[in-house]
Coordinates of N, CA and C in Angstrom, one line a residue:
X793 N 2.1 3.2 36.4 CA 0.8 3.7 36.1 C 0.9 4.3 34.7
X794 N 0.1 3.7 34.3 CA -0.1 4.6 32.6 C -0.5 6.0 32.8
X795 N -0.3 6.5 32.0 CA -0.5 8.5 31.6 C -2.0 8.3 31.4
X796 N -2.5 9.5 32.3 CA -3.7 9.6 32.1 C -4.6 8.5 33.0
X797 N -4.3 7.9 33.9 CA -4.9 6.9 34.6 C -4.7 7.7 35.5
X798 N -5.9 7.6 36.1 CA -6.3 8.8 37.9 C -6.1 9.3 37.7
X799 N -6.0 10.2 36.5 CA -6.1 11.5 36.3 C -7.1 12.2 36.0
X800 N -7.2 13.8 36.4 CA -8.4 14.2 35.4 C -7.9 14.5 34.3
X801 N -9.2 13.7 33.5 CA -9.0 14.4 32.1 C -8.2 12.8 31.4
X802 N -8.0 12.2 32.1 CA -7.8 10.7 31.9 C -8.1 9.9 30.4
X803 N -9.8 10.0 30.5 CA -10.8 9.9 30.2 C -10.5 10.9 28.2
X804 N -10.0 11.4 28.7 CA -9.5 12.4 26.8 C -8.5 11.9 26.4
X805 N -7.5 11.6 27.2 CA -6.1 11.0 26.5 C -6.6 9.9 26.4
X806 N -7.4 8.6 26.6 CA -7.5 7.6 26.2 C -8.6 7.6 24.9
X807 N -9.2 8.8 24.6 CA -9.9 8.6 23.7 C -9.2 9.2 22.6
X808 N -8.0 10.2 22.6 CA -7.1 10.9 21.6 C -6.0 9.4 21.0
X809 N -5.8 8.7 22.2 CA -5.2 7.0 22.1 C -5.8 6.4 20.7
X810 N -7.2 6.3 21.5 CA -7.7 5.2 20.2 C -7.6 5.8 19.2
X811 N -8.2 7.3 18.9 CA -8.8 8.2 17.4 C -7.5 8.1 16.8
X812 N -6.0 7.9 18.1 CA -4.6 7.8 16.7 C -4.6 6.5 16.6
X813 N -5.1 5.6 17.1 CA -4.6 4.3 17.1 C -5.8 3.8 15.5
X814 N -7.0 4.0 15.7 CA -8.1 4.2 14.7 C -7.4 5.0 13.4
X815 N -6.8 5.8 13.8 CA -6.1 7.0 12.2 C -5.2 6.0 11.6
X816 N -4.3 5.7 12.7 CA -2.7 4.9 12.2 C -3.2 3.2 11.4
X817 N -4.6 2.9 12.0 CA -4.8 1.4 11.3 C -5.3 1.5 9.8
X818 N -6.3 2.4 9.9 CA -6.7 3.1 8.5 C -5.7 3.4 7.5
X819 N -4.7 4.3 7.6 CA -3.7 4.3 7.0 C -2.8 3.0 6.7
X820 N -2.4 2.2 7.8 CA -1.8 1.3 7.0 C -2.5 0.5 6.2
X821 N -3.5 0.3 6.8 CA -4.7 -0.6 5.7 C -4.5 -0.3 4.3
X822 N -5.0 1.3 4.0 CA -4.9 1.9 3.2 C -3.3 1.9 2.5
X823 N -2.6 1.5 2.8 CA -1.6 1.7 2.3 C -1.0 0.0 1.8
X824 N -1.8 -0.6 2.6 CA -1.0 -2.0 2.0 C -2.3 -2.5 0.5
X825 N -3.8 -2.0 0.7 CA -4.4 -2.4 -0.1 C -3.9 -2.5 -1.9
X826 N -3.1 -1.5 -2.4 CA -2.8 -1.4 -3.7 C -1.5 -2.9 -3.6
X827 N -0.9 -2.9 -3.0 CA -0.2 -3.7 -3.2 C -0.4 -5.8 -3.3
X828 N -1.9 -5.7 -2.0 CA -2.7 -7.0 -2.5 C -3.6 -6.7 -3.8
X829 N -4.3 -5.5 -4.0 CA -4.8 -5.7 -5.7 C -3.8 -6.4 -6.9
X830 N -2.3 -5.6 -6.7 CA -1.9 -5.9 -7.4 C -1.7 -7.1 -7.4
X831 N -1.3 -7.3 -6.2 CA -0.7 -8.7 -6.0 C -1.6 -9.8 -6.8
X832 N -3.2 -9.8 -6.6 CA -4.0 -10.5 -7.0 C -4.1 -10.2 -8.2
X833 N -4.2 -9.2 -8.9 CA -4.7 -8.9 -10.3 C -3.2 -9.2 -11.2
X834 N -2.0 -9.4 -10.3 CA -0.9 -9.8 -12.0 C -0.1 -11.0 -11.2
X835 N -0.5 -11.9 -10.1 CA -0.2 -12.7 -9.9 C 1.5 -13.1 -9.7
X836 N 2.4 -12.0 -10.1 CA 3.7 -11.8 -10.1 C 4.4 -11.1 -8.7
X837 N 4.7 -12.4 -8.1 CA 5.0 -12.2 -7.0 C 6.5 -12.5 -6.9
X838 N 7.3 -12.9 -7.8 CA 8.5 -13.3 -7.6 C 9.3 -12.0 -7.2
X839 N 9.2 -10.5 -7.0 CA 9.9 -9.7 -6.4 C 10.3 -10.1 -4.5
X840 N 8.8 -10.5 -4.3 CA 9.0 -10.9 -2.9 C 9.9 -12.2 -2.2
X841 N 9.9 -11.6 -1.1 CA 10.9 -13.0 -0.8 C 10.3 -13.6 -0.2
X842 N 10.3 -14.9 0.0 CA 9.9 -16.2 0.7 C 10.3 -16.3 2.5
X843 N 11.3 -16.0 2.8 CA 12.0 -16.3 3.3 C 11.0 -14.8 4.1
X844 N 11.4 -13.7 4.3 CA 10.7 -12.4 4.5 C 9.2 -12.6 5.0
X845 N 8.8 -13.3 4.2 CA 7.2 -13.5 4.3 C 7.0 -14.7 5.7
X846 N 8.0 -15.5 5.6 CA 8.0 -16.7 6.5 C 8.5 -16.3 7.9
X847 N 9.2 -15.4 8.0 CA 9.7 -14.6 8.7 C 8.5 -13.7 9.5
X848 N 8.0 -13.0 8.6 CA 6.8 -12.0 9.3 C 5.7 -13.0 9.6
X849 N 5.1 -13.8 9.0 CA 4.0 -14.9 9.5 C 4.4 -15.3 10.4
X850 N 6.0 -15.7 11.1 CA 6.0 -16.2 12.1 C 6.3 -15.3 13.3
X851 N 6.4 -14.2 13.3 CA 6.4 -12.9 14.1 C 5.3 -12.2 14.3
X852 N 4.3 -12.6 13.3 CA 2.7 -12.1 13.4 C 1.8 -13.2 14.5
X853 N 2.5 -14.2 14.6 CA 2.0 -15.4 15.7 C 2.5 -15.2 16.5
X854 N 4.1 -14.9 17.0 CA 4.2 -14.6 18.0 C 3.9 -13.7 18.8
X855 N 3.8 -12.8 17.7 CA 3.1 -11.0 18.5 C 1.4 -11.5 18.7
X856 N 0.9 -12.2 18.4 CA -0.4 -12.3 18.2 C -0.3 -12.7 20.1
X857 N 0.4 -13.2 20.7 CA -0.1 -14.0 22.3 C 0.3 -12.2 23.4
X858 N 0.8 -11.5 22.7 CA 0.9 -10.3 23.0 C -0.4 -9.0 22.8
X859 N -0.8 -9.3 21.3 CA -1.7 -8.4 20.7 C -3.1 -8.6 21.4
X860 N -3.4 -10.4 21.8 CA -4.7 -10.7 21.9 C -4.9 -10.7 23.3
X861 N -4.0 -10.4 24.3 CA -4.2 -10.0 25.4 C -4.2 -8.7 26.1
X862 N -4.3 -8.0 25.1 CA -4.8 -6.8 25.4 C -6.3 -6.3 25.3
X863 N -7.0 -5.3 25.6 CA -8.4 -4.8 25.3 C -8.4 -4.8 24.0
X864 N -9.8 -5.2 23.3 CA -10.3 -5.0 21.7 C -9.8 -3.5 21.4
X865 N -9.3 -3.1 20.8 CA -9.3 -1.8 20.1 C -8.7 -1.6 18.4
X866 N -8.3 -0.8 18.6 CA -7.6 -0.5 17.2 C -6.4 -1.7 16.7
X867 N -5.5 -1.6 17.9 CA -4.9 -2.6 17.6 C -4.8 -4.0 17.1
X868 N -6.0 -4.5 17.7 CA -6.4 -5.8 17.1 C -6.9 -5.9 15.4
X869 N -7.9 -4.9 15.5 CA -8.2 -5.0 13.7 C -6.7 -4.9 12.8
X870 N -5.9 -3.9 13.3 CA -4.5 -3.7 12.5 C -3.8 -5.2 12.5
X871 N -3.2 -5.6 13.6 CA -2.8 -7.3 13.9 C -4.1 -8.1 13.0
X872 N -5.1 -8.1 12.8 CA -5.6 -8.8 12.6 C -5.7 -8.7 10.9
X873 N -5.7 -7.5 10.5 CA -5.3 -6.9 9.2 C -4.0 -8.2 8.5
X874 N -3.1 -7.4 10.1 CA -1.5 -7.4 9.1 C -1.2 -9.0 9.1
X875 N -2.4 -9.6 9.9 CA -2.2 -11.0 10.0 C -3.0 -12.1 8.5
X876 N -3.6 -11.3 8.4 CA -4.2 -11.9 7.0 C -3.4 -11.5 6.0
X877 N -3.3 -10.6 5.8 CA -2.4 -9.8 4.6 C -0.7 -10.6 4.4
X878 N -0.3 -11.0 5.4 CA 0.9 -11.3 5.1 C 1.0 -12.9 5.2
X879 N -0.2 -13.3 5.7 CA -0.7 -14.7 5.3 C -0.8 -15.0 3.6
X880 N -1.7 -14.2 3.7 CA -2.1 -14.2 1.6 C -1.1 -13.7 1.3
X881 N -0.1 -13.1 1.3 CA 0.8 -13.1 0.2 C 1.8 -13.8 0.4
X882 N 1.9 -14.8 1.6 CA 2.7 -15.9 1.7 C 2.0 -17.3 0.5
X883 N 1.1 -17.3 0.8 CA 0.2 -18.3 0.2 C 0.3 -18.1 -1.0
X884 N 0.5 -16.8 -1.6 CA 0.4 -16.1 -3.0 C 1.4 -16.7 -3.4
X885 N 2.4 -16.1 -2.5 CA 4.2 -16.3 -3.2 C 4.2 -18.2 -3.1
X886 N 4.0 -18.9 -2.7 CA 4.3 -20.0 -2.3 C 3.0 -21.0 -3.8
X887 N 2.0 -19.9 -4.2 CA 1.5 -20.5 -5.2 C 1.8 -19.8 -6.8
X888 N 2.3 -19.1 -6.7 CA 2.2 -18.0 -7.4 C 3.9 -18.0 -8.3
X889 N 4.4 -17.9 -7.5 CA 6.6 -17.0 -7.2 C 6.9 -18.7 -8.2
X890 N 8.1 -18.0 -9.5 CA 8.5 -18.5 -9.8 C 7.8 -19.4 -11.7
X891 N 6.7 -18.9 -11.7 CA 5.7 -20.2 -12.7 C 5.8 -18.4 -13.8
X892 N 5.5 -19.2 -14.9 CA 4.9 -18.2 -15.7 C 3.9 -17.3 -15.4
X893 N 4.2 -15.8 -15.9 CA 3.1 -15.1 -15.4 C 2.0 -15.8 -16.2
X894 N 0.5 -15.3 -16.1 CA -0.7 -15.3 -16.9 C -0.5 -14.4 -17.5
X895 N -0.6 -14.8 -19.2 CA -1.0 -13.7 -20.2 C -2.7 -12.8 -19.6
X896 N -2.0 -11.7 -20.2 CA -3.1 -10.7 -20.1 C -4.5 -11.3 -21.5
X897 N -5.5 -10.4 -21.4 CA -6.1 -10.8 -22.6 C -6.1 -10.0 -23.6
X898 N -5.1 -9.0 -23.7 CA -4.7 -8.3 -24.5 C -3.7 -9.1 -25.3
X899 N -3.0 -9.6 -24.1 CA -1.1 -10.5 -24.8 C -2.0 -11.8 -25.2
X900 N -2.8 -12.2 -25.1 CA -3.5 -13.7 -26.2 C -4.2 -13.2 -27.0
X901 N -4.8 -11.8 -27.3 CA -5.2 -11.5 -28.6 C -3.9 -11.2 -29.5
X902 N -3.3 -10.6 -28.9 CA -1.7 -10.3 -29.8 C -1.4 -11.5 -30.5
X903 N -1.2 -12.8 -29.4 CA -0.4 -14.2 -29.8 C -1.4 -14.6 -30.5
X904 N -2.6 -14.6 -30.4 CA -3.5 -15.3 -31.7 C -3.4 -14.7 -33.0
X905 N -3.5 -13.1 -32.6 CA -3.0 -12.7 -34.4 C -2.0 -12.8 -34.6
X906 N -1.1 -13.0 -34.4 CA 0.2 -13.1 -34.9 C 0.5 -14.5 -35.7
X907 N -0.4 -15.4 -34.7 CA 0.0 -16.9 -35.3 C -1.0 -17.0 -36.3
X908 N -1.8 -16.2 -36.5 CA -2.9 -16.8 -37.5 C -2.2 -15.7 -38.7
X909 N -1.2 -15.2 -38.6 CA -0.6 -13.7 -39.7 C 0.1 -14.7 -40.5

């Protein structure tokens, strides 16, 4: 029997459940977001590993036959978060990892004055 089932007062602990489960998705959200900006704004992904990322996408599938059979709540948006998120920066690293970064448009104004000096 879960805590708080037939109980009184039941009915609060499942709602203190979600509001942490709702706090804890938010935060990690929040916490992974700077690192897809980056990821997307300098396209320098070669810190990451391949292998890590192949690893968690396929741990994010298998938790997923676990996640999705549970009630809609917090949890789902988070899985469904951490399922995108570690999708795209597989896809990133896999298009990205390895190639010349892109010059900024500051480093091509540089390279053009320089060669025109």
């Amino acid at each position: 029997m879960r805590a708080g089932v037939g109980h009184e007062g039941g009915g609060e602990v499942m709602e203190m459940a979600v509001l942490a489960g709702s706090m804890s998705t938010a935060i990690f959200v929040g916490s992974a977001l700077p690192m897809l900006a980056k990821a997307a704004r300098t396209r320098d992904l070669d810190s990451y590993s391949r292998g890590q990322l192949v690893l968690a996408n396929l741990g994010n599938a298998v938790n997923s036959v676990y996640v999705f059979s549970l009630p809609v709540g917090p949890i789902w948006f988070l899985h469904l978060f951490n399922l995108a998120c570690t999708l795209l920066m597989l896809v990133w690293h896999l298009r990205y990892a390895g190639r010349a970064r892109p010059m900024s448009l500051d480093e091509e104004l540089e390279e053009l004055t320089r060669s025109l000096v």
